[in-house]
Amino acid sequence: MSTKQSVDGASGPPRTSEFIEARRADASPFEETLWDALDGIPDPHIPVSLVEMAMVYDVTAEDGHVDVEMSFPCMGCPAYDMIKNDVRSCLRVIDGVDDVDVEVVWDPVWSKDMLTEEVREKMHESGIGL
């Protein structure tokens, strides 16, 4: 596993996958703030954040409106509404955010290959096999 700068600026293993890093590459400073806020929302079933789980695919902001594209590891997850509400609630309290739309997308389909080794280890330590 390579060591590179993590999202929070510390060196060490990356906290997000190359897939997510590529999606964040063109983010404005304000959008980076939004990504960082979303990184604080835990997955309700697994001890990692939605961003670490590679469930947040894109975040865009324009004139107070924020669009979040995200996916889920499986269709029919009973926590869909709760997670989408968590995303909206998390972002609405940030200065400059007036409204938030969350769109669930299935392309690309979420895959465990989107997870970093660090996230896989956290899951393994929690008794979750991949």
PDB file of C-alpha atoms in Angstrom:
ATOM      1  CA  MET A   1       0.000   0.000   0.000  1.00  0.00           C
ATOM      2  CA  SER A   2       1.371   3.400  -0.901  1.00  0.00           C
ATOM      3  CA  THR A   3       1.571   6.285   1.503  1.00  0.00           C
ATOM      4  CA  LYS A   4       0.264   9.612   0.359  1.00  0.00           C
ATOM      5  CA  GLN A   5      -1.220  12.758   1.785  1.00  0.00           C
ATOM      6  CA  SER A   6      -4.561  11.968   3.395  1.00  0.00           C
ATOM      7  CA  VAL A   7      -7.638  14.115   3.075  1.00  0.00           C
ATOM      8  CA  ASP A   8      -6.968  15.861   6.380  1.00  0.00           C
ATOM      9  CA  GLY A   9      -3.410  16.775   5.358  1.00  0.00           C
ATOM     10  CA  ALA A  10      -1.572  14.210   7.471  1.00  0.00           C
ATOM     11  CA  SER A  11       0.762  11.746   5.856  1.00  0.00           C
ATOM     12  CA  GLY A  12      -0.036   8.083   6.051  1.00  0.00           C
ATOM     13  CA  PRO A  13      -2.493   5.800   4.336  1.00  0.00           C
ATOM     14  CA  PRO A  14      -5.193   7.604   2.357  1.00  0.00           C
ATOM     15  CA  ARG A  15      -8.585   7.761   4.072  1.00  0.00           C
ATOM     16  CA  THR A  16     -10.484   7.680   0.798  1.00  0.00           C
ATOM     17  CA  SER A  17     -10.119   5.581  -2.280  1.00  0.00           C
ATOM     18  CA  GLU A  18      -8.631   6.679  -5.566  1.00  0.00           C
ATOM     19  CA  PHE A  19     -12.186   6.647  -6.914  1.00  0.00           C
ATOM     20  CA  ILE A  20     -13.297   9.267  -4.384  1.00  0.00           C
ATOM     21  CA  GLU A  21     -10.076  11.271  -4.666  1.00  0.00           C
ATOM     22  CA  ALA A  22     -10.662  11.531  -8.421  1.00  0.00           C
ATOM     23  CA  ARG A  23     -14.243  12.688  -7.800  1.00  0.00           C
ATOM     24  CA  ARG A  24     -13.022  15.352  -5.336  1.00  0.00           C
ATOM     25  CA  ALA A  25     -10.177  16.587  -7.550  1.00  0.00           C
ATOM     26  CA  ASP A  26     -12.119  19.494  -9.065  1.00  0.00           C
ATOM     27  CA  ALA A  27     -13.875  20.546  -5.864  1.00  0.00           C
ATOM     28  CA  SER A  28     -13.842  24.222  -4.959  1.00  0.00           C
ATOM     29  CA  PRO A  29     -12.613  25.158  -1.453  1.00  0.00           C
ATOM     30  CA  PHE A  30     -16.261  25.427  -0.329  1.00  0.00           C
ATOM     31  CA  GLU A  31     -17.058  22.027  -1.824  1.00  0.00           C
ATOM     32  CA  GLU A  32     -14.022  20.604   0.023  1.00  0.00           C
ATOM     33  CA  THR A  33     -15.596  21.907   3.239  1.00  0.00           C
ATOM     34  CA  LEU A  34     -18.783  20.060   2.333  1.00  0.00           C
ATOM     35  CA  TRP A  35     -16.861  16.840   1.587  1.00  0.00           C
ATOM     36  CA  ASP A  36     -15.091  17.156   4.941  1.00  0.00           C
ATOM     37  CA  ALA A  37     -18.420  17.617   6.732  1.00  0.00           C
ATOM     38  CA  LEU A  38     -19.817  14.515   5.026  1.00  0.00           C
ATOM     39  CA  ASP A  39     -16.726  12.606   6.143  1.00  0.00           C
ATOM     40  CA  GLY A  40     -18.053  13.047   9.678  1.00  0.00           C
ATOM     41  CA  ILE A  41     -21.251  11.083   9.017  1.00  0.00           C
ATOM     42  CA  PRO A  42     -20.849   7.469  10.087  1.00  0.00           C
ATOM     43  CA  ASP A  43     -22.304   4.617   8.114  1.00  0.00           C
ATOM     44  CA  PRO A  44     -25.091   3.316  10.392  1.00  0.00           C
ATOM     45  CA  HIS A  45     -23.948  -0.306  10.035  1.00  0.00           C
ATOM     46  CA  ILE A  46     -20.168  -0.065   9.770  1.00  0.00           C
ATOM     47  CA  PRO A  47     -17.661   1.936  11.877  1.00  0.00           C
ATOM     48  CA  VAL A  48     -16.474   4.185   9.021  1.00  0.00           C
ATOM     49  CA  SER A  49     -17.823   7.363   7.441  1.00  0.00           C
ATOM     50  CA  LEU A  50     -19.958   7.585   4.315  1.00  0.00           C
ATOM     51  CA  VAL A  51     -16.974   9.121   2.503  1.00  0.00           C
ATOM     52  CA  GLU A  52     -14.616   6.373   3.680  1.00  0.00           C
ATOM     53  CA  MET A  53     -17.188   3.825   2.467  1.00  0.00           C
ATOM     54  CA  ALA A  54     -16.994   5.517  -0.975  1.00  0.00           C
ATOM     55  CA  MET A  55     -20.741   6.090  -0.893  1.00  0.00           C
ATOM     56  CA  VAL A  56     -20.502   9.817  -1.672  1.00  0.00           C
ATOM     57  CA  TYR A  57     -19.747  10.131  -5.364  1.00  0.00           C
ATOM     58  CA  ASP A  58     -19.917  13.883  -5.912  1.00  0.00           C
ATOM     59  CA  VAL A  59     -20.658  17.169  -4.150  1.00  0.00           C
ATOM     60  CA  THR A  60     -21.345  20.369  -6.043  1.00  0.00           C
ATOM     61  CA  ALA A  61     -22.435  23.761  -4.756  1.00  0.00           C
ATOM     62  CA  GLU A  62     -23.746  26.805  -6.545  1.00  0.00           C
ATOM     63  CA  ASP A  63     -25.520  29.863  -5.125  1.00  0.00           C
ATOM     64  CA  GLY A  64     -26.428  28.149  -1.843  1.00  0.00           C
ATOM     65  CA  HIS A  65     -27.718  24.990  -3.513  1.00  0.00           C
ATOM     66  CA  VAL A  66     -25.814  21.765  -2.883  1.00  0.00           C
ATOM     67  CA  ASP A  67     -26.194  18.583  -4.910  1.00  0.00           C
ATOM     68  CA  VAL A  68     -24.870  15.330  -3.479  1.00  0.00           C
ATOM     69  CA  GLU A  69     -24.603  12.196  -5.597  1.00  0.00           C
ATOM     70  CA  MET A  70     -24.247   9.041  -3.603  1.00  0.00           C
ATOM     71  CA  SER A  71     -24.699   5.330  -3.871  1.00  0.00           C
ATOM     72  CA  PHE A  72     -25.212   2.462  -1.487  1.00  0.00           C
ATOM     73  CA  PRO A  73     -23.441  -0.871  -1.159  1.00  0.00           C
ATOM     74  CA  CYS A  74     -26.741  -2.664  -1.764  1.00  0.00           C
ATOM     75  CA  MET A  75     -30.149  -1.937  -3.213  1.00  0.00           C
ATOM     76  CA  GLY A  76     -33.026  -1.899  -0.775  1.00  0.00           C
ATOM     77  CA  CYS A  77     -30.989  -0.763   2.234  1.00  0.00           C
ATOM     78  CA  PRO A  78     -33.458  -0.002   5.059  1.00  0.00           C
ATOM     79  CA  ALA A  79     -31.294   2.966   6.082  1.00  0.00           C
ATOM     80  CA  TYR A  80     -31.642   4.888   2.757  1.00  0.00           C
ATOM     81  CA  ASP A  81     -33.921   7.585   4.129  1.00  0.00           C
ATOM     82  CA  MET A  82     -32.006   7.928   7.389  1.00  0.00           C
ATOM     83  CA  ILE A  83     -28.682   8.346   5.562  1.00  0.00           C
ATOM     84  CA  LYS A  84     -30.112  10.859   3.091  1.00  0.00           C
ATOM     85  CA  ASN A  85     -31.587  12.837   6.007  1.00  0.00           C
ATOM     86  CA  ASP A  86     -28.211  12.724   7.793  1.00  0.00           C
ATOM     87  CA  VAL A  87     -26.543  14.142   4.666  1.00  0.00           C
ATOM     88  CA  ARG A  88     -29.084  16.957   4.369  1.00  0.00           C
ATOM     89  CA  SER A  89     -28.957  17.780   8.091  1.00  0.00           C
ATOM     90  CA  CYS A  90     -25.164  17.792   8.137  1.00  0.00           C
ATOM     91  CA  LEU A  91     -24.838  20.201   5.223  1.00  0.00           C
ATOM     92  CA  ARG A  92     -27.765  22.547   5.936  1.00  0.00           C
ATOM     93  CA  VAL A  93     -26.076  23.926   9.062  1.00  0.00           C
ATOM     94  CA  ILE A  94     -23.036  25.115   7.089  1.00  0.00           C
ATOM     95  CA  ASP A  95     -22.935  28.829   6.300  1.00  0.00           C
ATOM     96  CA  GLY A  96     -23.612  29.335   2.616  1.00  0.00           C
ATOM     97  CA  VAL A  97     -25.866  26.290   2.241  1.00  0.00           C
ATOM     98  CA  ASP A  98     -29.543  27.078   1.653  1.00  0.00           C
ATOM     99  CA  ASP A  99     -30.800  23.742   0.368  1.00  0.00           C
ATOM    100  CA  VAL A 100     -29.489  20.256  -0.314  1.00  0.00           C
ATOM    101  CA  ASP A 101     -30.590  17.677  -2.868  1.00  0.00           C
ATOM    102  CA  VAL A 102     -29.404  14.091  -2.508  1.00  0.00           C
ATOM    103  CA  GLU A 103     -29.525  11.902  -5.593  1.00  0.00           C
ATOM    104  CA  VAL A 104     -28.948   8.174  -5.336  1.00  0.00           C
ATOM    105  CA  VAL A 105     -27.089   6.872  -8.376  1.00  0.00           C
ATOM    106  CA  TRP A 106     -26.211   3.328  -9.388  1.00  0.00           C
ATOM    107  CA  ASP A 107     -23.577   4.104 -12.014  1.00  0.00           C
ATOM    108  CA  PRO A 108     -20.937   3.209 -11.266  1.00  0.00           C
ATOM    109  CA  VAL A 109     -22.200   0.434  -9.062  1.00  0.00           C
ATOM    110  CA  TRP A 110     -20.611   0.565  -5.603  1.00  0.00           C
ATOM    111  CA  SER A 111     -17.930  -2.070  -5.117  1.00  0.00           C
ATOM    112  CA  LYS A 112     -15.744  -3.137  -2.221  1.00  0.00           C
ATOM    113  CA  ASP A 113     -12.845  -2.395  -4.583  1.00  0.00           C
ATOM    114  CA  MET A 114     -13.567   1.289  -3.849  1.00  0.00           C
ATOM    115  CA  LEU A 115     -12.383   0.833  -0.249  1.00  0.00           C
ATOM    116  CA  THR A 116      -8.880   1.607   0.963  1.00  0.00           C
ATOM    117  CA  GLU A 117      -6.856  -0.912   2.922  1.00  0.00           C
ATOM    118  CA  GLU A 118      -7.341   1.260   6.031  1.00  0.00           C
ATOM    119  CA  VAL A 119     -11.121   1.019   5.714  1.00  0.00           C
ATOM    120  CA  ARG A 120     -10.936  -2.713   5.032  1.00  0.00           C
ATOM    121  CA  GLU A 121      -8.882  -3.119   8.212  1.00  0.00           C
ATOM    122  CA  LYS A 122     -11.412  -1.114  10.266  1.00  0.00           C
ATOM    123  CA  MET A 123     -14.172  -3.339   8.932  1.00  0.00           C
ATOM    124  CA  HIS A 124     -12.179  -6.494   9.627  1.00  0.00           C
ATOM    125  CA  GLU A 125     -11.492  -5.351  13.210  1.00  0.00           C
ATOM    126  CA  SER A 126     -15.251  -4.862  13.644  1.00  0.00           C
ATOM    127  CA  GLY A 127     -15.927  -8.426  12.536  1.00  0.00           C
ATOM    128  CA  ILE A 128     -17.088  -7.526   9.033  1.00  0.00           C
ATOM    129  CA  GLY A 129     -15.649  -9.746   6.321  1.00  0.00           C
ATOM    130  CA  LEU A 130     -15.227  -8.651   2.740  1.00  0.00           C
TER     131      LEU A 130
END
